[in-house]
mmCIF file of C-alpha atoms in Angstrom:
data_model
loop_
_atom_site.group_PDB
_atom_site.id
_atom_site.type_symbol
_atom_site.label_atom_id
_atom_site.label_comp_id
_atom_site.label_asym_id
_atom_site.label_seq_id
_atom_site.Cartn_x
_atom_site.Cartn_y
_atom_site.Cartn_z
ATOM 1 C CA UNK A 25 6.208 5.136 2.193
ATOM 2 C CA UNK A 26 5.690 1.426 1.665
ATOM 3 C CA UNK A 27 5.028 0.010 -1.777
ATOM 4 C CA UNK A 28 4.583 -3.232 -3.680
ATOM 5 C CA UNK A 29 5.444 -3.998 -7.293
ATOM 6 C CA UNK A 30 3.997 -6.856 -9.317
ATOM 7 C CA UNK A 31 5.848 -6.554 -12.629
ATOM 8 C CA UNK A 32 3.640 -8.902 -14.634
ATOM 9 C CA UNK A 33 0.056 -8.013 -15.484
ATOM 10 C CA UNK A 34 -0.578 -11.582 -16.635
ATOM 11 C CA UNK A 35 1.158 -14.931 -16.310
ATOM 12 C CA UNK A 36 0.231 -17.867 -18.542
ATOM 13 C CA UNK A 37 1.220 -21.388 -17.588
ATOM 14 C CA UNK A 38 0.240 -24.840 -18.812
ATOM 15 C CA UNK A 39 -1.650 -27.114 -16.459
ATOM 16 C CA UNK A 40 0.740 -29.323 -14.520
ATOM 17 C CA UNK A 41 3.686 -26.957 -14.934
ATOM 18 C CA UNK A 42 5.203 -24.990 -12.050
ATOM 19 C CA UNK A 43 4.111 -21.398 -11.679
ATOM 20 C CA UNK A 44 5.696 -18.263 -10.248
ATOM 21 C CA UNK A 45 4.054 -14.906 -9.649
ATOM 22 C CA UNK A 46 6.555 -12.179 -8.830
ATOM 23 C CA UNK A 47 6.419 -9.527 -6.115
ATOM 24 C CA UNK A 48 8.925 -7.009 -4.804
ATOM 25 C CA UNK A 49 8.355 -4.634 -1.916
ATOM 26 C CA UNK A 50 9.658 -1.563 -0.161
ATOM 27 C CA UNK A 51 9.151 -0.734 3.524
ATOM 28 C CA UNK A 52 11.105 1.248 6.068
ATOM 29 C CA UNK A 53 11.075 -1.412 8.776
ATOM 30 C CA UNK A 54 10.636 -5.156 8.905
ATOM 31 C CA UNK A 55 8.044 -6.324 6.385
ATOM 32 C CA UNK A 56 4.875 -8.279 6.949
ATOM 33 C CA UNK A 57 4.110 -9.820 3.546
ATOM 34 C CA UNK A 58 0.924 -11.378 2.226
ATOM 35 C CA UNK A 59 -0.589 -13.003 -0.837
ATOM 36 C CA UNK A 60 -4.296 -12.845 -1.601
ATOM 37 C CA UNK A 61 -6.331 -14.370 -4.435
ATOM 38 C CA UNK A 62 -9.447 -12.971 -6.076
ATOM 39 C CA UNK A 63 -11.825 -15.077 -8.139
ATOM 40 C CA UNK A 64 -14.225 -13.325 -10.554
ATOM 41 C CA UNK A 65 -16.875 -11.189 -8.842
ATOM 42 C CA UNK A 66 -15.592 -12.128 -5.405
ATOM 43 C CA UNK A 67 -13.716 -10.471 -2.588
ATOM 44 C CA UNK A 68 -10.086 -11.282 -1.883
ATOM 45 C CA UNK A 69 -9.126 -14.407 0.016
ATOM 46 C CA UNK A 70 -5.989 -14.852 2.118
ATOM 47 C CA UNK A 71 -3.426 -17.359 0.783
ATOM 48 C CA UNK A 72 -0.352 -17.019 2.981
ATOM 49 C CA UNK A 73 1.841 -14.626 4.917
ATOM 50 C CA UNK A 74 5.396 -14.059 6.077
ATOM 51 C CA UNK A 75 5.877 -12.406 9.456
ATOM 52 C CA UNK A 76 9.141 -13.865 10.668
ATOM 53 C CA UNK A 77 11.036 -17.154 10.693
ATOM 54 C CA UNK A 78 11.503 -19.581 7.823
ATOM 55 C CA UNK A 79 11.897 -17.826 4.477
ATOM 56 C CA UNK A 80 9.696 -20.403 2.733
ATOM 57 C CA UNK A 81 6.088 -20.174 3.826
ATOM 58 C CA UNK A 82 3.321 -22.538 2.847
ATOM 59 C CA UNK A 83 -0.275 -21.564 2.391
ATOM 60 C CA UNK A 84 -3.646 -22.630 1.080
ATOM 61 C CA UNK A 85 -4.303 -24.725 -2.050
ATOM 62 C CA UNK A 86 -0.663 -25.889 -2.331
ATOM 63 C CA UNK A 87 0.810 -22.417 -2.777
ATOM 64 C CA UNK A 88 4.042 -21.324 -1.181
ATOM 65 C CA UNK A 89 6.124 -18.166 -1.211
ATOM 66 C CA UNK A 90 9.774 -17.414 -0.664
ATOM 67 C CA UNK A 91 10.903 -14.359 1.255
ATOM 68 C CA UNK A 92 14.224 -12.940 0.064
ATOM 69 C CA UNK A 93 15.368 -10.013 2.171
ATOM 70 C CA UNK A 94 18.376 -9.074 0.052
ATOM 71 C CA UNK A 95 16.281 -8.893 -3.107
ATOM 72 C CA UNK A 96 13.217 -7.509 -1.267
ATOM 73 C CA UNK A 97 11.095 -10.109 -2.995
ATOM 74 C CA UNK A 98 8.247 -12.409 -2.019
ATOM 75 C CA UNK A 99 7.438 -14.550 -5.054
ATOM 76 C CA UNK A 100 4.426 -16.857 -5.052
ATOM 77 C CA UNK A 101 4.994 -20.395 -6.308
ATOM 78 C CA UNK A 102 3.218 -23.660 -6.900
ATOM 79 C CA UNK A 103 4.864 -26.884 -8.129
ATOM 80 C CA UNK A 104 1.991 -27.975 -10.385
ATOM 81 C CA UNK A 105 -0.643 -25.551 -11.670
ATOM 82 C CA UNK A 106 -4.337 -26.390 -11.889
ATOM 83 C CA UNK A 107 -6.902 -24.803 -14.202
ATOM 84 C CA UNK A 108 -8.817 -23.846 -11.045
ATOM 85 C CA UNK A 109 -5.832 -21.706 -9.977
ATOM 86 C CA UNK A 110 -6.741 -19.189 -12.693
ATOM 87 C CA UNK A 111 -7.514 -15.964 -10.837
ATOM 88 C CA UNK A 112 -6.147 -12.546 -9.906
ATOM 89 C CA UNK A 113 -3.327 -12.602 -7.358
ATOM 90 C CA UNK A 114 -2.342 -9.704 -5.132
ATOM 91 C CA UNK A 115 0.817 -9.230 -3.113
ATOM 92 C CA UNK A 116 0.569 -6.963 -0.061
ATOM 93 C CA UNK A 117 2.911 -5.507 2.540
ATOM 94 C CA UNK A 118 2.903 -3.553 5.736
ATOM 95 C CA UNK A 119 5.575 -2.251 8.026
ATOM 96 C CA UNK A 120 5.790 -4.276 11.231
ATOM 97 C CA UNK A 121 5.594 -1.021 13.155
ATOM 98 C CA UNK A 122 2.522 0.201 11.337
ATOM 99 C CA UNK A 123 -1.063 0.022 12.427
ATOM 100 C CA UNK A 124 -1.955 -2.668 9.894
ATOM 101 C CA UNK A 125 -1.933 -0.118 7.068
ATOM 102 C CA UNK A 126 -1.643 -2.677 4.299
ATOM 103 C CA UNK A 127 -0.525 -1.708 0.797
ATOM 104 C CA UNK A 128 -1.442 -3.881 -2.183
ATOM 105 C CA UNK A 129 0.201 -4.382 -5.533
ATOM 106 C CA UNK A 130 -1.654 -3.921 -8.801
ATOM 107 C CA UNK A 131 -2.356 -7.624 -9.178
ATOM 108 C CA UNK A 132 -1.282 -10.372 -11.574
ATOM 109 C CA UNK A 133 -3.782 -12.351 -13.589
ATOM 110 C CA UNK A 134 -2.843 -16.028 -13.658
ATOM 111 C CA UNK A 135 -4.155 -18.023 -16.590
ATOM 112 C CA UNK A 136 -3.644 -21.792 -16.425
ATOM 113 C CA UNK A 137 -4.080 -23.348 -19.840
ATOM 114 C CA UNK A 138 -5.511 -26.886 -20.041
ATOM 115 C CA UNK B 30 -20.640 -17.268 10.621
ATOM 116 C CA UNK B 31 -21.375 -14.339 8.269
ATOM 117 C CA UNK B 32 -17.874 -12.792 8.296
ATOM 118 C CA UNK B 33 -17.777 -9.369 6.594
ATOM 119 C CA UNK B 34 -21.061 -8.190 5.106
ATOM 120 C CA UNK B 35 -21.282 -5.322 2.639
ATOM 121 C CA UNK B 36 -24.427 -3.655 1.378
ATOM 122 C CA UNK B 37 -25.529 -2.829 -1.234
ATOM 123 C CA UNK B 38 -23.890 -5.060 -3.848
ATOM 124 C CA UNK B 39 -24.631 -2.646 -6.680
ATOM 125 C CA UNK B 40 -25.430 1.065 -6.743
ATOM 126 C CA UNK B 41 -25.873 3.712 -9.416
ATOM 127 C CA UNK B 42 -25.653 7.362 -8.394
ATOM 128 C CA UNK B 43 -25.907 10.662 -10.149
ATOM 129 C CA UNK B 44 -23.117 13.182 -9.791
ATOM 130 C CA UNK B 45 -23.577 15.152 -6.580
ATOM 131 C CA UNK B 46 -25.658 12.581 -4.764
ATOM 132 C CA UNK B 47 -24.566 11.225 -1.400
ATOM 133 C CA UNK B 48 -24.754 7.708 -0.069
ATOM 134 C CA UNK B 49 -23.411 5.362 2.572
ATOM 135 C CA UNK B 50 -21.824 1.996 1.906
ATOM 136 C CA UNK B 51 -22.430 -0.307 4.828
ATOM 137 C CA UNK B 52 -19.935 -2.764 6.283
ATOM 138 C CA UNK B 53 -20.448 -5.042 9.253
ATOM 139 C CA UNK B 54 -18.348 -7.863 10.717
ATOM 140 C CA UNK B 55 -19.267 -10.402 13.353
ATOM 141 C CA UNK B 56 -15.773 -11.645 14.231
ATOM 142 C CA UNK B 57 -15.012 -9.011 16.905
ATOM 143 C CA UNK B 58 -12.096 -7.711 14.837
ATOM 144 C CA UNK B 59 -10.505 -4.484 15.992
ATOM 145 C CA UNK B 60 -9.147 -3.467 12.610
ATOM 146 C CA UNK B 61 -11.396 -2.487 9.694
ATOM 147 C CA UNK B 62 -10.620 -0.801 6.418
ATOM 148 C CA UNK B 63 -12.058 0.332 3.098
ATOM 149 C CA UNK B 64 -10.368 -0.196 -0.264
ATOM 150 C CA UNK B 65 -11.324 0.706 -3.789
ATOM 151 C CA UNK B 66 -10.355 -1.494 -6.716
ATOM 152 C CA UNK B 67 -9.775 0.017 -10.131
ATOM 153 C CA UNK B 68 -8.374 -1.659 -13.265
ATOM 154 C CA UNK B 69 -4.599 -1.407 -13.387
ATOM 155 C CA UNK B 70 -4.480 0.253 -9.968
ATOM 156 C CA UNK B 71 -4.964 -2.715 -7.680
ATOM 157 C CA UNK B 72 -6.503 -2.018 -4.298
ATOM 158 C CA UNK B 73 -6.020 1.397 -2.747
ATOM 159 C CA UNK B 74 -6.684 2.116 0.915
ATOM 160 C CA UNK B 75 -9.305 4.808 1.534
ATOM 161 C CA UNK B 76 -9.720 4.855 5.326
ATOM 162 C CA UNK B 77 -9.021 2.480 8.156
ATOM 163 C CA UNK B 78 -9.818 2.054 11.829
ATOM 164 C CA UNK B 79 -7.919 0.292 14.602
ATOM 165 C CA UNK B 80 -10.862 0.283 16.995
ATOM 166 C CA UNK B 81 -14.130 1.938 17.924
ATOM 167 C CA UNK B 82 -13.770 5.706 17.905
ATOM 168 C CA UNK B 83 -10.439 5.650 16.024
ATOM 169 C CA UNK B 84 -10.141 6.264 12.284
ATOM 170 C CA UNK B 85 -7.364 7.422 9.990
ATOM 171 C CA UNK B 86 -6.823 8.249 6.352
ATOM 172 C CA UNK B 87 -5.360 5.888 3.839
ATOM 173 C CA UNK B 88 -3.939 6.529 0.412
ATOM 174 C CA UNK B 89 -7.009 8.038 -1.299
ATOM 175 C CA UNK B 90 -9.311 9.577 1.365
ATOM 176 C CA UNK B 91 -10.615 12.641 -0.498
ATOM 177 C CA UNK B 92 -14.376 12.613 -1.034
ATOM 178 C CA UNK B 93 -15.002 9.943 1.589
ATOM 179 C CA UNK B 94 -15.870 10.009 5.283
ATOM 180 C CA UNK B 95 -15.913 7.226 7.850
ATOM 181 C CA UNK B 96 -16.844 6.731 11.463
ATOM 182 C CA UNK B 97 -16.511 3.787 13.851
ATOM 183 C CA UNK B 98 -19.025 3.994 16.663
ATOM 184 C CA UNK B 99 -19.059 0.228 17.308
ATOM 185 C CA UNK B 100 -16.594 -2.619 16.814
ATOM 186 C CA UNK B 101 -18.933 -4.273 14.326
ATOM 187 C CA UNK B 102 -19.743 -1.453 11.885
ATOM 188 C CA UNK B 103 -17.600 0.738 9.637
ATOM 189 C CA UNK B 104 -19.711 2.703 7.125
ATOM 190 C CA UNK B 105 -18.175 4.635 4.233
ATOM 191 C CA UNK B 106 -19.896 7.867 3.223
ATOM 192 C CA UNK B 107 -19.647 9.531 -0.153
ATOM 193 C CA UNK B 108 -20.473 13.163 0.443
ATOM 194 C CA UNK B 109 -20.987 14.333 -3.147
ATOM 195 C CA UNK B 110 -20.451 11.567 -5.661
ATOM 196 C CA UNK B 111 -18.221 12.175 -8.684
ATOM 197 C CA UNK B 112 -17.635 9.991 -11.773
ATOM 198 C CA UNK B 113 -14.056 9.432 -10.546
ATOM 199 C CA UNK B 114 -15.551 7.478 -7.641
ATOM 200 C CA UNK B 115 -16.911 4.825 -9.981
ATOM 201 C CA UNK B 116 -15.204 1.715 -8.647
ATOM 202 C CA UNK B 117 -15.592 -1.510 -6.754
ATOM 203 C CA UNK B 118 -15.374 -0.967 -3.003
ATOM 204 C CA UNK B 119 -14.214 -3.600 -0.547
ATOM 205 C CA UNK B 120 -14.444 -3.576 3.207
ATOM 206 C CA UNK B 121 -12.003 -5.708 5.182
ATOM 207 C CA UNK B 122 -11.422 -6.606 8.805
ATOM 208 C CA UNK B 123 -8.594 -8.220 10.719
ATOM 209 C CA UNK B 124 -7.712 -9.286 14.248
ATOM 210 C CA UNK B 125 -5.000 -7.138 15.724
ATOM 211 C CA UNK B 126 -2.537 -9.866 16.671
ATOM 212 C CA UNK B 127 0.399 -10.615 14.385
ATOM 213 C CA UNK B 128 0.034 -14.363 14.687
ATOM 214 C CA UNK B 129 -3.558 -14.250 13.470
ATOM 215 C CA UNK B 130 -3.195 -11.295 11.160
ATOM 216 C CA UNK B 131 -4.911 -11.522 7.817
ATOM 217 C CA UNK B 132 -7.596 -9.469 6.130
ATOM 218 C CA UNK B 133 -11.090 -10.842 5.746
ATOM 219 C CA UNK B 134 -12.845 -9.194 2.812
ATOM 220 C CA UNK B 135 -16.484 -8.579 2.058
ATOM 221 C CA UNK B 136 -17.901 -9.424 -1.357
ATOM 222 C CA UNK B 137 -17.724 -5.827 -2.573
ATOM 223 C CA UNK B 138 -19.980 -2.993 -3.717
ATOM 224 C CA UNK B 139 -19.936 -2.046 -7.382
ATOM 225 C CA UNK B 140 -20.621 1.696 -7.624
ATOM 226 C CA UNK B 141 -21.294 3.652 -10.792
ATOM 227 C CA UNK B 142 -21.514 7.438 -10.724
ATOM 228 C CA UNK B 143 -23.112 8.971 -13.813
#
């Protein structure tokens, strides 16, 4: 069975500082990895994905994520945090052989402090 | 472009009542799914469909039924509501090609079962 772990319930970072939100995964085949963001009282929005190719993927709003196969990780990063980045972030995974049966992590609340 | 539309936005049920959560998408996506979001649990997959006439169970299917008679619609039926089904429900759709793959989410239905 595939699974995702987000070890931090909340991450606090000062505005302008770099941020990292951690994610590790487990799948039986090659992983398709995703990050989504949820603002209060809204549905989730897609940020970025890794399917194949370059281990560093860039996404919306200046976010990027690094795929590390040996550590089975897909951490979300941003060089300089904005207060508007404060939201709930979800990592997700599916097996490349699966029928888009996507499994989500429990989410990490990002708080950017002015 | 409406995207994924969920109705209703809020619903209160009494234990034992039945109801249908509606989901419609206008993007001609083959893949549709239902998730429930609970605090500390993240998003859990209830049911999903890879095309009209094809549905399958996700992680937490008990107490829920689905059908997919058209590409556009994917209703979720609660047969006999229980307090444990109090949650926020999200419908999502996705194109079936890896290069375009990402989930588009509706704005959610907040359900309370008393």
